[in-house]
Tab-separated table of C-alpha atoms in Angstrom:
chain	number	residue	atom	x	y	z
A	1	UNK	CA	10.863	3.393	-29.536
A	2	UNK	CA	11.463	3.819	-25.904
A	3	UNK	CA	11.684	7.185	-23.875
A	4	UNK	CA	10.117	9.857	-22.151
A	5	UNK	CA	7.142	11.848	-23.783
A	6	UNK	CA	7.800	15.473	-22.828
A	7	UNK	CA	4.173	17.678	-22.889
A	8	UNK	CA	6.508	19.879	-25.255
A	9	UNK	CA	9.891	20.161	-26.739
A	10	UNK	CA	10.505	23.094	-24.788
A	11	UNK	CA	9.284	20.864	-21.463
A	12	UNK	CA	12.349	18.881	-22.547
A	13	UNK	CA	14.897	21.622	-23.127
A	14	UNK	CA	14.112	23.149	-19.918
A	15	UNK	CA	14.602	19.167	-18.104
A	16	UNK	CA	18.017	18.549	-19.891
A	17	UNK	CA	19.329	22.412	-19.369
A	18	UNK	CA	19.010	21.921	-15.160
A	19	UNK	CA	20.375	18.365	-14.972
A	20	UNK	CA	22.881	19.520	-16.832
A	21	UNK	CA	23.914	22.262	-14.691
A	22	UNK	CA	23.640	25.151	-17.012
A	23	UNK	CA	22.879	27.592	-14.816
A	24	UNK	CA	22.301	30.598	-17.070
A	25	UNK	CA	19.519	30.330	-19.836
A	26	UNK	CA	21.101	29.058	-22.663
A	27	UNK	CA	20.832	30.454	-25.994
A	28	UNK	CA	19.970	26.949	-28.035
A	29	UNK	CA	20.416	27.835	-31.669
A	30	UNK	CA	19.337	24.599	-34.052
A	31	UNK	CA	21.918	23.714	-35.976
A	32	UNK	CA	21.034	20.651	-37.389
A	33	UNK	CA	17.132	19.188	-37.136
A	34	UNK	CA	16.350	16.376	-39.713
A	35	UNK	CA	14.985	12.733	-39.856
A	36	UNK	CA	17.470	10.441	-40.858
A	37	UNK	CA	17.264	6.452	-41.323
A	38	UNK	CA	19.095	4.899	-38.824
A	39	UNK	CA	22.047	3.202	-41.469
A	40	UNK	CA	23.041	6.770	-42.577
A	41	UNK	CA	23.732	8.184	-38.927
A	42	UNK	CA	27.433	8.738	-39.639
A	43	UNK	CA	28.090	11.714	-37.374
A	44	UNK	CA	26.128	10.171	-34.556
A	45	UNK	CA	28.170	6.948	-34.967
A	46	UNK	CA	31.222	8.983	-34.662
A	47	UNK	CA	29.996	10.823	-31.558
A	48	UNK	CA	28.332	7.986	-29.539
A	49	UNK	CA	29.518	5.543	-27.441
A	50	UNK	CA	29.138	2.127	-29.778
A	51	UNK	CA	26.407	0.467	-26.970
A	52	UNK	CA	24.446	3.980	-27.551
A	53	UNK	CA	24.668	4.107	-30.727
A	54	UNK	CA	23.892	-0.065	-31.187
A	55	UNK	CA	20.791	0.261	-29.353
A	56	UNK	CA	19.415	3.412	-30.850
A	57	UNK	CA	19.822	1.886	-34.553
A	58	UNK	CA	18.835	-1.921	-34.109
A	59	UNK	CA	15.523	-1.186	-35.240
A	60	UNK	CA	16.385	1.005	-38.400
A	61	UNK	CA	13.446	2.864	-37.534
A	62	UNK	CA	13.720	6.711	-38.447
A	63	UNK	CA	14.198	9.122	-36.099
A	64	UNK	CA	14.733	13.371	-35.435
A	65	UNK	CA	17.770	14.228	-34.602
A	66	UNK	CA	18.591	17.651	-33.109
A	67	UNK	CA	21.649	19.513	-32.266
A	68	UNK	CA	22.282	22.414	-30.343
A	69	UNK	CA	25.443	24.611	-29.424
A	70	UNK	CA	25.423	25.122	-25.747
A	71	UNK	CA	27.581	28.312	-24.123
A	72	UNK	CA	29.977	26.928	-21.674
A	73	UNK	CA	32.549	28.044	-20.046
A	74	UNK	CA	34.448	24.802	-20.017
A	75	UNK	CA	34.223	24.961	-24.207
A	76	UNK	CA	31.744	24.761	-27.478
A	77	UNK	CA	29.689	21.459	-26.664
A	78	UNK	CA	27.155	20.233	-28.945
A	79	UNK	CA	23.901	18.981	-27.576
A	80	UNK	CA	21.947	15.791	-29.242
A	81	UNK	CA	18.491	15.078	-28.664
A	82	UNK	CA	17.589	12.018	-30.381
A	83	UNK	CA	13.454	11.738	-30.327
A	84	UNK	CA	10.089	12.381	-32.520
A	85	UNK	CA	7.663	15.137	-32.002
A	86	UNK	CA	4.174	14.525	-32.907
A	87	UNK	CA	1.482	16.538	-34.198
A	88	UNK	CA	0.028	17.696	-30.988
A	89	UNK	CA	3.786	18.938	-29.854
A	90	UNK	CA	4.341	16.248	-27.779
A	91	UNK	CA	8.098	15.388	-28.002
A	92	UNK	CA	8.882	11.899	-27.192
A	93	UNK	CA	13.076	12.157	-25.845
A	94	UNK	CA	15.019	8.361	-26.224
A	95	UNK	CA	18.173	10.294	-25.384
A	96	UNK	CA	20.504	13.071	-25.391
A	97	UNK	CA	24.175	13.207	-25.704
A	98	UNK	CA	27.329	16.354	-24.870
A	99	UNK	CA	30.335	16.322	-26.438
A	100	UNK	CA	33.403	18.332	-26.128
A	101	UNK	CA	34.404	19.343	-29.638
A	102	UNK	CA	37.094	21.826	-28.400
A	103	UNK	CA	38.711	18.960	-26.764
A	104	UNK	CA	41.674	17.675	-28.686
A	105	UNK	CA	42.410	14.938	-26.297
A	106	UNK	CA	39.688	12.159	-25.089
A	107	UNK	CA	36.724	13.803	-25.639
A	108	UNK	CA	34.355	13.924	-23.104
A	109	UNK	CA	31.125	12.317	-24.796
A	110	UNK	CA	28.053	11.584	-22.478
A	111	UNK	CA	24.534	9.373	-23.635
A	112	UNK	CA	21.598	9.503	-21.375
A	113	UNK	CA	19.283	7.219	-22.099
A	114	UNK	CA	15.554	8.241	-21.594
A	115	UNK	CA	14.520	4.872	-20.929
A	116	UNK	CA	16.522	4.978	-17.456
A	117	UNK	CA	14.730	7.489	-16.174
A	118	UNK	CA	11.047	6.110	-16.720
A	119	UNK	CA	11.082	3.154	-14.217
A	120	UNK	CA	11.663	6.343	-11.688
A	121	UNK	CA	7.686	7.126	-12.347
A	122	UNK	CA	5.960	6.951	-9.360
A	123	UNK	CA	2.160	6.809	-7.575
A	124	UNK	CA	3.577	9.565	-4.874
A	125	UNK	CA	6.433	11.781	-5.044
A	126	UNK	CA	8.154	14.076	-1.933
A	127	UNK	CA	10.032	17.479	-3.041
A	128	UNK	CA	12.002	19.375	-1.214
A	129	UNK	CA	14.166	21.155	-2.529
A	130	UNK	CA	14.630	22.389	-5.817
A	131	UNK	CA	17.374	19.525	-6.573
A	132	UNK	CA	14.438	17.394	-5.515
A	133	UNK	CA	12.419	18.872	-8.404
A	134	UNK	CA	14.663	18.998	-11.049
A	135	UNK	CA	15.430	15.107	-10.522
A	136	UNK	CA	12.519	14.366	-10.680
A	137	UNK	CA	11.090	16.602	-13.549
A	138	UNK	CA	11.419	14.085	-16.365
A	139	UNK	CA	8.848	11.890	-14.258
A	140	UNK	CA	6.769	14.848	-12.719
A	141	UNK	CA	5.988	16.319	-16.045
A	142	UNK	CA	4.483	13.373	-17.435
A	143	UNK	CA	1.535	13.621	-15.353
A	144	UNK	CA	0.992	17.424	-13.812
A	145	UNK	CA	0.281	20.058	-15.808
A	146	UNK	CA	2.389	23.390	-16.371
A	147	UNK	CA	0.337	25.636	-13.881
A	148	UNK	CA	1.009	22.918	-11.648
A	149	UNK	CA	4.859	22.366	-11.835
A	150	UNK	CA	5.363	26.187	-11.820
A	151	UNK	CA	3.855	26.320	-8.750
A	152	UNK	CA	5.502	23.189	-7.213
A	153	UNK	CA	8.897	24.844	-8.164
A	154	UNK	CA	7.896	27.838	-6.328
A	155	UNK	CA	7.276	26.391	-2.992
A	156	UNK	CA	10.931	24.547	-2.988
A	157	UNK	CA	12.361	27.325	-4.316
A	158	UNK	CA	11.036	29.578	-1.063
A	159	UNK	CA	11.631	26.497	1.347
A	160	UNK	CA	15.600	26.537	-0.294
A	161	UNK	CA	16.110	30.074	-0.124
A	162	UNK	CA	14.677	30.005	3.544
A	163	UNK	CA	16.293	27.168	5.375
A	164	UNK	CA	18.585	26.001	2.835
A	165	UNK	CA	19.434	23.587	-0.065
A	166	UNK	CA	21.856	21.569	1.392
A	167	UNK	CA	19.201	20.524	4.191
A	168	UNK	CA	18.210	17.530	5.297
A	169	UNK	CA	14.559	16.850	4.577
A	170	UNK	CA	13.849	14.543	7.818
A	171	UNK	CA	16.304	16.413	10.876
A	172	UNK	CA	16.417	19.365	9.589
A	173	UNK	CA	13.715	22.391	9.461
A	174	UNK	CA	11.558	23.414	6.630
A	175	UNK	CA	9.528	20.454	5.131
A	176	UNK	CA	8.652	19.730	2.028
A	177	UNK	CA	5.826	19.053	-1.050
A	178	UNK	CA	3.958	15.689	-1.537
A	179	UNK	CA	2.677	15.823	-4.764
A	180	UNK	CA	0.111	12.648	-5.354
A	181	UNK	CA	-0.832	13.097	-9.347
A	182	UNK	CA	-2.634	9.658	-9.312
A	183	UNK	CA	-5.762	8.032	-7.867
A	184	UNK	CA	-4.957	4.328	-6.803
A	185	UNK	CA	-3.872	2.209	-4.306
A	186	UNK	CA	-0.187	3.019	-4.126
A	187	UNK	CA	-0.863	6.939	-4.062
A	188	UNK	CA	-3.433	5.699	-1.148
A	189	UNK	CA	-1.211	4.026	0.976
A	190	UNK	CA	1.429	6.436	1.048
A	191	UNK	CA	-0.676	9.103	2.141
A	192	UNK	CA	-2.101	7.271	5.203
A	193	UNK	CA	1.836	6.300	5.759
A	194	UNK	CA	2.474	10.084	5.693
A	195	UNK	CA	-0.275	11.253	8.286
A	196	UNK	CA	0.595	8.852	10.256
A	197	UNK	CA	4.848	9.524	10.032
A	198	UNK	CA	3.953	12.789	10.956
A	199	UNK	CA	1.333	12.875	13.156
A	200	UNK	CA	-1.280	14.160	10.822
A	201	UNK	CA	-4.858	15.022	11.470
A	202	UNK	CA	-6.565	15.635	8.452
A	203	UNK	CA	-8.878	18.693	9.407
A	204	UNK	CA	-5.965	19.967	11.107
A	205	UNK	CA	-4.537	21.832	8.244
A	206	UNK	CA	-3.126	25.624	8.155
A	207	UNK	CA	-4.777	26.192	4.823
A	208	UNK	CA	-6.618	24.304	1.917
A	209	UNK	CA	-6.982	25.827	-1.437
A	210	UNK	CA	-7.961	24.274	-5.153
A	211	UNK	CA	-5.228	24.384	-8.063
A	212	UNK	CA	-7.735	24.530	-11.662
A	213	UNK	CA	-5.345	23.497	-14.597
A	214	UNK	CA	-6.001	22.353	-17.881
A	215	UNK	CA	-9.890	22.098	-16.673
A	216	UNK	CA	-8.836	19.757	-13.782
A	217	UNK	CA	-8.722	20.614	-9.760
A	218	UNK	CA	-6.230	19.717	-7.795
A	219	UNK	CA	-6.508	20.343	-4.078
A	220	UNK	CA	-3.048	21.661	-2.149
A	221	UNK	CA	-3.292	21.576	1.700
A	222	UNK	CA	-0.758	22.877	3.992
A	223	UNK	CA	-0.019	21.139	7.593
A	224	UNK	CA	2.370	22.417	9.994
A	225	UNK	CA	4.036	19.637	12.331
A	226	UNK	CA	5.737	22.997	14.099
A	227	UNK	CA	6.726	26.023	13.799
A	228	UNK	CA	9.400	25.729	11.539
A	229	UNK	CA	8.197	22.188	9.387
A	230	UNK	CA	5.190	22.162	6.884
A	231	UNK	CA	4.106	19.848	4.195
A	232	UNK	CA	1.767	20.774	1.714
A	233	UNK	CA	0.016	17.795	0.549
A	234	UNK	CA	-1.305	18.350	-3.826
A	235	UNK	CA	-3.549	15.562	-5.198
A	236	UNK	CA	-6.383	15.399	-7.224
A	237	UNK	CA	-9.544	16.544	-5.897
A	238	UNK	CA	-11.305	13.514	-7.343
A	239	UNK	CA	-8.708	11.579	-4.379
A	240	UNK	CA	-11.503	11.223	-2.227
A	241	UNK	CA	-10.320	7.937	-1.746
A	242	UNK	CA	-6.666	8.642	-0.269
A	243	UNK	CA	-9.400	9.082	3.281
A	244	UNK	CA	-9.951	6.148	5.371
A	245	UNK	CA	-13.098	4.844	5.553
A	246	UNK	CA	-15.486	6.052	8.146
């Protein structure tokens, strides 16, 4: 089964709840949470697009479905997470669907496939704002741990409410977060790229502090390219590698 493994269900809930632009925290009350073989999905064949609903069943594998009503101004929609959970609470997502039931006329019905979002997944990652983050969350949580992405969403969140959301990340003033959460070649690369984009000395940071989460260091450094740009560089400390050879 392809998708997205979320560290938790409520990882997952919190990803789907900002891309879909519910701004207030929505009060998710289960209304439906079973495991169903695919050949007896009736209500999801009725509420899915037939490609959706074609791919998610080919297999006749079995499968948790969950609903959820969703407050909205706009009307009553019902929210469908199709995915397993394991033992450990890891939830793995293969899709989630909205659909207008107020509607009387041409429903508005919406699949997102998981799957889509996984080629995304990426050595090196730059965040700027907290659209940035929230794009990029499905990805981002797959690999840093909670401490970690709190913290991340933090930073944008003062660098948005400072010089703006709508900003331009290159022209315009404030900077952003480069957030390396593996050790290889790739992640490598970019950060030489980086320094050298910007101008970088590496013992010319502002600050340099350690991140312990989950038992693991990560190492978040802070350079300023002037007065009003900063990047804040967070990889593993065991990244000795990302430094060029002496």
């Amino acid at each position: 089964m392809t998708g997205i493994c979320f560290q938790s269900w409520e990882r997952f809930l919190n990803y789907a709840q900002k891309k879909e632009g519910i701004v207030t925290k929505a009060n998710y009350n289960s209304i439906n949470a079973e495991c169903l073989k695919a050949n007896v999905w009736e209500h999801l064949q009725k509420t899915l697009p037939t490609s959706d609903y074609d791919e998610l069943t080919k297999n006749k594998n079995k499968i948790g479905i969950r609903s959820f009503c969703i407050p909205e101004k706009t009307g009553q929609l019902i929210f469908y997470a199709v995915g397993k959970e394991d033992k450990t609470g890891v939830y793995l997502c293969v899709g989630y669907g909205i659909v207008d039931e107020t509607a009387t006329k041409d429903r508005k019905i919406r699949f997102i496939r998981m799957k889509d979002e996984l080629s995304r997944r990426s050595a090196f990652y730059c965040i700027g704002t907290e659209r940035d983050y929230w794009e990029n969350y499905a990805v981002l949580q797959m690999d840093l741990p909670e401490p970690l992405l709190e913290y991340l969403l933090s930073q944008v969140t003062i660098l948005d409410n400072v010089y703006g959301a709508e900003r331009n990340m290159e022209s315009d003033s404030g900077g952003f977060c480069a957030v390396m959460p593996k050790v290889n070649e790739v992640a490598k690369e970019a950060y030489q790229k980086m320094l050298k984009k910007y101008h970088i000395q590496e013992s010319k940071y502002e600050c340099r502090d350690i991140i312990t989460a989950d038992g693991i260091d990560w190492i978040k450094t802070l350079y300023l390219t002037n007065n009003d740009y900063g990047i804040l560089i967070i990889y593993l400390k065991e990244a000795k590698a990302f430094k060029k050879s002496e």
